[in-house]
Each structure stands twice: as C-alpha cells, then as structure tokens.
Short mmCIF file of C-alpha atoms in Angstrom, two decimals:
data_model
loop_
_atom_site.label_atom_id
_atom_site.label_comp_id
_atom_site.label_asym_id
_atom_site.label_seq_id
_atom_site.Cartn_x
_atom_site.Cartn_y
_atom_site.Cartn_z
CA MET A 1 -5.40 18.74 15.31
CA GLU A 2 -8.24 16.22 15.37
CA VAL A 3 -8.01 12.47 14.75
CA ILE A 4 -11.31 10.99 13.56
CA PRO A 5 -11.46 7.16 13.28
CA LEU A 6 -12.94 5.97 9.98
CA GLY A 7 -14.29 2.66 11.22
CA SER A 8 -13.51 -0.36 13.34
CA ALA A 9 -11.12 -1.97 10.83
CA LEU A 10 -8.48 0.75 10.42
CA GLY A 11 -8.05 4.30 9.19
CA ALA A 12 -8.42 7.81 10.59
CA GLU A 13 -8.94 11.27 9.17
CA ILE A 14 -6.56 13.98 10.34
CA ARG A 15 -8.11 17.44 10.57
CA GLY A 16 -6.39 20.72 11.27
CA VAL A 17 -3.14 19.87 9.47
CA ASP A 18 -2.02 21.60 6.27
CA ALA A 19 0.43 19.16 4.67
CA GLY A 20 1.72 21.92 2.39
CA ARG A 21 3.07 24.00 5.28
CA PRO A 22 5.83 23.26 7.81
CA ILE A 23 4.62 21.08 10.69
CA ASP A 24 6.14 21.58 14.14
CA ASP A 25 7.68 18.61 15.91
CA ALA A 26 4.89 18.19 18.46
CA SER A 27 2.20 18.12 15.76
CA PHE A 28 4.23 15.70 13.65
CA ALA A 29 4.69 13.40 16.65
CA ALA A 30 0.90 13.35 17.03
CA VAL A 31 0.49 12.51 13.32
CA LEU A 32 3.06 9.71 13.60
CA ASP A 33 1.33 8.30 16.68
CA ALA A 34 -2.00 8.33 14.83
CA TRP A 35 -0.38 6.54 11.87
CA HIS A 36 0.90 3.76 14.11
CA ARG A 37 -2.49 3.42 15.80
CA TYR A 38 -4.75 3.63 12.74
CA LEU A 39 -2.42 2.42 9.93
CA VAL A 40 -4.04 4.59 7.24
CA LEU A 41 -4.33 8.39 7.51
CA VAL A 42 -6.56 10.61 5.37
CA LEU A 43 -6.06 14.37 5.02
CA ARG A 44 -8.81 16.06 2.99
CA ALA A 45 -8.83 19.23 0.89
CA GLN A 46 -5.05 19.54 0.59
CA ARG A 47 -3.29 21.57 -2.12
CA LEU A 48 0.11 20.03 -2.79
CA ASP A 49 2.54 20.42 -5.64
CA GLU A 50 5.31 17.86 -6.12
CA ASP A 51 7.77 19.61 -3.82
CA ALA A 52 5.25 20.02 -1.00
CA GLN A 53 4.24 16.37 -1.14
CA VAL A 54 7.88 15.29 -1.12
CA ARG A 55 8.66 17.53 1.86
CA PHE A 56 5.72 16.13 3.85
CA ALA A 57 6.58 12.52 3.01
CA GLU A 58 10.25 13.03 3.92
CA ARG A 59 9.21 13.77 7.51
CA PHE A 60 8.45 10.04 7.77
CA GLY A 61 11.70 8.85 6.21
CA GLU A 62 13.89 8.67 3.12
CA LEU A 63 11.96 8.30 -0.13
CA SER A 64 12.39 5.40 -2.53
CA PRO A 65 13.15 6.07 -6.21
CA VAL A 66 10.65 4.88 -8.82
CA HIS A 67 11.90 1.77 -10.63
CA THR A 68 9.92 2.32 -13.84
CA SER A 69 9.68 5.07 -16.44
CA HIS A 70 6.61 6.58 -14.76
CA HIS A 71 8.53 8.93 -12.50
CA SER A 72 8.30 12.70 -12.64
CA GLU A 73 10.64 14.55 -14.97
CA THR A 74 11.93 16.56 -12.00
CA ASN A 75 12.03 13.99 -9.19
CA ARG A 76 12.64 10.23 -9.49
CA ALA A 77 10.85 9.64 -6.19
CA VAL A 78 7.53 10.88 -7.60
CA MET A 79 5.26 8.57 -9.59
CA TYR A 80 2.04 9.46 -11.41
CA ILE A 81 -0.73 6.87 -11.44
CA GLY A 82 -3.64 7.18 -13.83
CA ASN A 83 -4.98 7.13 -17.36
CA LEU A 84 -4.18 10.57 -18.78
CA LYS A 85 -2.76 10.45 -22.28
CA LYS A 86 -0.12 12.33 -24.23
CA ASP A 87 0.10 11.87 -27.98
CA GLY A 88 -2.47 9.09 -27.67
CA LYS A 89 -0.46 7.06 -25.14
CA MET A 90 -1.08 6.47 -21.44
CA THR A 91 1.44 8.44 -19.39
CA GLY A 92 0.76 7.12 -15.89
CA ALA A 93 1.50 3.85 -14.12
CA LEU A 94 -1.25 1.27 -13.50
CA PRO A 95 -3.72 3.30 -15.56
CA LEU A 96 -6.81 1.09 -15.73
CA GLY A 97 -8.82 -1.61 -14.05
CA GLU A 98 -9.31 -3.37 -10.78
CA MET A 99 -6.18 -4.33 -8.81
CA GLN A 100 -6.06 -7.09 -6.21
CA PHE A 101 -4.76 -6.70 -2.65
CA HIS A 102 -1.00 -6.20 -2.33
CA SER A 103 1.73 -4.43 -0.38
CA ASP A 104 3.97 -1.97 -2.21
CA GLN A 105 7.46 -3.24 -3.08
CA CYS A 106 7.06 -6.47 -1.06
CA TYR A 107 9.19 -8.18 -3.74
CA GLN A 108 12.25 -6.06 -2.84
CA GLU A 109 14.78 -6.70 -0.07
CA ARG A 110 13.68 -3.50 1.67
CA PRO A 111 10.01 -2.96 0.86
CA ALA A 112 8.37 0.43 1.26
CA MET A 113 7.59 1.45 4.82
CA GLY A 114 4.77 3.68 3.68
CA SER A 115 3.12 5.10 0.59
CA MET A 116 1.54 8.52 0.15
CA LEU A 117 -1.01 9.12 -2.61
CA TYR A 118 -2.42 12.54 -3.54
CA SER A 119 -5.51 12.82 -5.74
CA ILE A 120 -5.54 15.34 -8.59
CA GLU A 121 -8.38 14.08 -10.82
CA ILE A 122 -10.95 11.50 -9.68
CA PRO A 123 -13.82 9.80 -11.59
CA ALA A 124 -17.37 10.41 -10.39
CA GLU A 125 -17.75 6.70 -9.65
CA GLY A 126 -15.41 3.78 -9.06
CA GLY A 127 -11.68 3.60 -8.47
CA ASN A 128 -12.06 3.36 -4.68
CA THR A 129 -9.06 2.09 -2.74
CA LEU A 130 -9.53 -0.66 -0.14
CA PHE A 131 -7.21 -1.19 2.81
CA ALA A 132 -6.90 -4.40 4.85
CA ASN A 133 -5.58 -4.67 8.40
CA GLY A 134 -2.73 -7.20 8.60
CA TYR A 135 -2.68 -7.14 12.42
CA LYS A 136 -6.31 -8.21 12.69
CA ALA A 137 -5.84 -10.86 10.00
CA TRP A 138 -2.92 -12.44 11.86
CA GLU A 139 -4.82 -12.44 15.14
CA ALA A 140 -7.84 -14.06 13.46
CA LEU A 141 -5.95 -17.02 12.00
CA PRO A 142 -6.52 -20.43 13.63
CA GLU A 143 -3.82 -21.20 16.18
CA ASP A 144 -2.61 -24.27 14.26
CA VAL A 145 -2.10 -22.17 11.13
CA LYS A 146 -0.14 -19.57 13.08
CA GLN A 147 2.11 -22.28 14.44
CA ARG A 148 2.55 -23.84 10.98
CA VAL A 149 3.68 -20.63 9.27
CA GLN A 150 5.63 -19.16 12.18
CA GLY A 151 9.21 -18.63 10.97
CA LEU A 152 8.41 -19.47 7.35
CA LYS A 153 9.05 -17.14 4.42
CA ALA A 154 7.00 -16.50 1.29
CA ILE A 155 8.31 -15.62 -2.16
CA GLN A 156 6.97 -12.26 -3.35
CA VAL A 157 7.24 -11.56 -7.06
CA TYR A 158 6.43 -8.78 -9.52
CA ASP A 159 6.96 -8.05 -13.21
CA TYR A 160 7.72 -4.35 -13.74
CA GLY A 161 6.99 -4.64 -17.44
CA GLY A 162 3.75 -6.58 -17.13
CA GLY A 163 1.50 -4.27 -15.15
CA VAL A 164 0.05 -7.27 -13.30
CA LEU A 165 -3.38 -6.55 -11.79
CA ASP A 166 -4.51 -10.01 -10.64
CA ARG A 167 -3.09 -13.33 -9.48
CA GLU A 168 -3.89 -15.14 -12.74
CA ALA A 169 -1.25 -13.03 -14.51
CA MET A 170 1.50 -13.60 -11.91
CA VAL A 171 4.89 -14.47 -13.39
CA SER A 172 7.32 -17.03 -11.96
CA PRO A 173 9.99 -15.80 -9.53
CA GLU A 174 12.60 -16.47 -12.23
CA ALA A 175 10.79 -14.23 -14.71
CA GLY A 176 10.25 -11.26 -12.41
CA VAL A 177 11.72 -9.42 -9.44
CA ALA A 178 11.43 -11.65 -6.37
CA TYR A 179 12.38 -11.80 -2.70
CA ALA A 180 11.51 -14.01 0.28
CA HIS A 181 10.03 -12.34 3.38
CA PRO A 182 8.45 -13.67 6.59
CA VAL A 183 4.84 -14.78 6.26
CA ALA A 184 4.22 -12.83 9.47
CA ARG A 185 6.40 -9.80 10.11
CA THR A 186 6.89 -7.78 13.29
CA HIS A 187 6.31 -4.04 13.05
CA PRO A 188 9.47 -2.24 14.28
CA ALA A 189 7.55 0.61 15.92
CA THR A 190 4.61 -1.20 17.51
CA GLY A 191 6.07 -4.67 18.07
CA ARG A 192 2.87 -6.24 16.73
CA LYS A 193 2.75 -9.13 14.27
CA SER A 194 1.10 -8.62 10.90
CA LEU A 195 0.26 -11.08 8.15
CA TYR A 196 2.58 -10.23 5.26
CA VAL A 197 1.29 -12.16 2.24
CA ASN A 198 -1.02 -10.93 -0.49
CA ARG A 199 -3.08 -12.25 -3.37
CA LEU A 200 -1.37 -10.23 -6.10
CA MET A 201 2.32 -10.80 -5.41
CA THR A 202 2.84 -13.81 -3.08
CA HIS A 203 3.90 -16.76 -5.22
CA HIS A 204 4.42 -19.54 -2.68
CA ILE A 205 5.64 -20.36 0.82
CA GLU A 206 9.23 -21.61 0.96
CA GLY A 207 9.87 -25.14 2.17
CA VAL A 208 6.24 -26.21 1.95
CA ALA A 209 4.70 -28.61 -0.58
CA PRO A 210 2.87 -26.74 -3.39
CA GLU A 211 -0.56 -28.08 -2.42
CA GLU A 212 -0.15 -27.09 1.23
CA SER A 213 1.30 -23.71 0.24
CA GLU A 214 -1.73 -22.95 -1.92
CA ARG A 215 -4.12 -24.08 0.82
CA LEU A 216 -2.43 -21.96 3.48
CA LEU A 217 -2.20 -18.92 1.21
CA ALA A 218 -5.86 -19.21 0.20
CA LEU A 219 -6.89 -19.22 3.87
CA MET A 220 -4.66 -16.24 4.64
CA PHE A 221 -5.89 -14.26 1.63
CA GLU A 222 -9.50 -14.88 2.62
CA THR A 223 -8.76 -13.82 6.19
CA LEU A 224 -7.00 -10.63 5.14
CA GLU A 225 -9.87 -9.67 2.84
CA ARG A 226 -12.69 -10.22 5.34
CA PRO A 227 -15.00 -7.16 5.18
CA GLU A 228 -14.67 -6.47 8.89
CA PHE A 229 -10.91 -5.98 8.41
CA VAL A 230 -11.23 -3.60 5.43
CA TYR A 231 -11.71 0.17 5.05
CA GLU A 232 -12.86 1.41 1.63
CA HIS A 233 -11.80 4.93 0.68
CA ARG A 234 -13.95 6.98 -1.68
CA TRP A 235 -11.63 9.55 -3.18
CA LYS A 236 -12.16 13.30 -3.44
CA VAL A 237 -9.85 15.71 -5.23
CA GLY A 238 -7.23 16.98 -2.77
CA ASP A 239 -7.12 13.86 -0.62
CA VAL A 240 -3.79 12.75 0.81
CA LEU A 241 -3.63 9.13 1.92
CA LEU A 242 -0.70 7.72 3.86
CA TRP A 243 -0.68 3.99 4.56
CA ASP A 244 1.70 1.69 6.41
CA ASN A 245 2.85 -1.08 4.07
CA ARG A 246 4.26 -3.05 7.00
CA CYS A 247 0.82 -3.90 8.36
CA THR A 248 -1.73 -3.13 5.62
CA LEU A 249 -2.64 -4.29 2.13
CA HIS A 250 -4.47 -2.23 -0.46
CA ALA A 251 -6.52 -2.89 -3.58
CA ARG A 252 -8.33 -0.85 -6.23
CA ARG A 253 -11.87 -1.16 -7.53
CA ASP A 254 -12.56 -0.92 -11.24
CA PHE A 255 -13.71 2.34 -12.85
CA ASP A 256 -14.83 3.70 -16.23
CA PRO A 257 -11.71 3.74 -18.44
CA ASN A 258 -13.05 6.86 -20.15
CA ALA A 259 -13.19 8.78 -16.85
CA ARG A 260 -10.04 10.69 -15.96
CA ARG A 261 -8.13 9.43 -12.90
CA TRP A 262 -4.80 10.99 -11.95
CA LEU A 263 -2.88 10.69 -8.66
CA ARG A 264 0.66 11.37 -7.47
CA ARG A 265 2.52 8.83 -5.32
CA VAL A 266 5.69 8.75 -3.28
CA THR A 267 6.96 5.82 -1.23
CA ILE A 268 9.02 5.84 1.96
CA LYS A 269 11.90 3.39 2.27
CA GLY A 270 11.59 0.66 4.86
CA ASP A 271 13.77 -1.91 6.57
CA LYS A 272 14.14 -5.58 5.78
CA PRO A 273 11.08 -7.35 7.29
CA ARG A 274 11.68 -9.50 10.37
#
C-alpha cells in the first residue's frame, strides 16, 4: 500500500488497495491512520457495486440511513447523487448546480463521522469537489477570535425538502431541521480542534448579538475557504473518496446540467460533537 499526499492542504491517494475485496486488519489500520492524518482519502480505478461499497464503509463504523426518498431500493444507507432521469424526472439527490461549503448532517444531534462517495458517471468538465481543512482554519484564526468563540455553539440548519445549495436560500431553524454544536469541536481520534461552522448550514452563534454573530461567521467562513487550506478533486469514473466530516468541509463546483453526473454515497455515523 502506498499513501501519496495530494497537496499541502489535505488529502492523500491510497494505492495498492482494492476496496471491493476483503482488507486485512493491518492494511485497514494503515488506511485508518492515513485518514486521520490526511482527512480525505482517494482510491482510483475502483469497481464497486452497492454491497461492496457498503462493506468497505462499514469497516469505519455503522452507516447512517438516508433521511430522504433518494435512497437505494435495496439499502436505505445508500444514496444516489446526480441528474439522471426516469420518466422525465430527476432521480438523484442534489442533482444540479454549485453547492457551498458544508459538513454532512451537521444539523443532526449525531452528525456523520465520514462520507464515502463513488463515481459512476462524471461530466467531462465541472462538478469538482473542494475540501477545506478545519484544523488549519482553526489554527489560523486570530487569538482574540478563538477566545471569543471558545465554548460557544452555533445553530446548524437544513431543509430536507428545499435542496438548499447556497446561504441565500437558508431557512430559519424553526422551518428546518436544526441542532446546536460547538463552533470548534475536538476530534475524538486525534484530539485536535477543528472549526465546525460552514457557509451553507450555520445559521447563527448562540448567545451572541446578531451583528457580532454575522461578523464572526463571515471571518470564519473566509478563513475556512482560503485557497491554501483547500484541495480540489477532479473526478474520474471509479474514484472512491472518503472524507472526515469532523474536521473538513466540502463544496461542489457548477457543471453543465446536460452532462450526466451520477455518484453513490454512504455516510458513517458519528458521535455528538464536543
């Protein structure tokens, strides 16, 4: 097995691992160590059906059921993302457009620990996924800002029915699914602090005046999205991406709506952030 870093921000490619075959404990321990060190793992040229992807993902933990109608007919833990149509209607979740930075399921009491996305059909251009390093963002914040937000919680919100892609369309906490989590959370495996707010789903900071909340969030969003903290993934068919939602954010670039894009996702249950 080889671990090839993908840049200074985060991310590594794993070579010499077939995710569709059983992985011995020593090899899996090396994969897990690489995940904790690099936050995003890429495995190229994989051939996975639903069952094989589920088996690989379950090595990392229990899977989370899909909370919308976009789950597989055979497994509620499997979601399809993309713009393929059946009888003239889109059949996948989040089918089109750019999507701002976010962390999967951050609006739930126990957000996803990790997400695994497998590419089946990919457009020739566009639709890249960007990943931001929450550790580096936290470390880069001014010391006075760290002290101000230490111990505070932010309200994360999402509307399952709305397909929200940017902050302008965010619903109120009362109108969507919402939960309060620490602005900075501690990773249970590494012990490192990560900034845990995002442009798409963080509504406000609890116990802080609205104007100050917006100012602090704007600074944190800008810090998280600094180019030197971001890895941009250009998809190829057969890619498997596994990212750690506890310390990364991700976003999607726009793409031609007429180009076919189809991916399969599973998410791994996490603990309540602390």
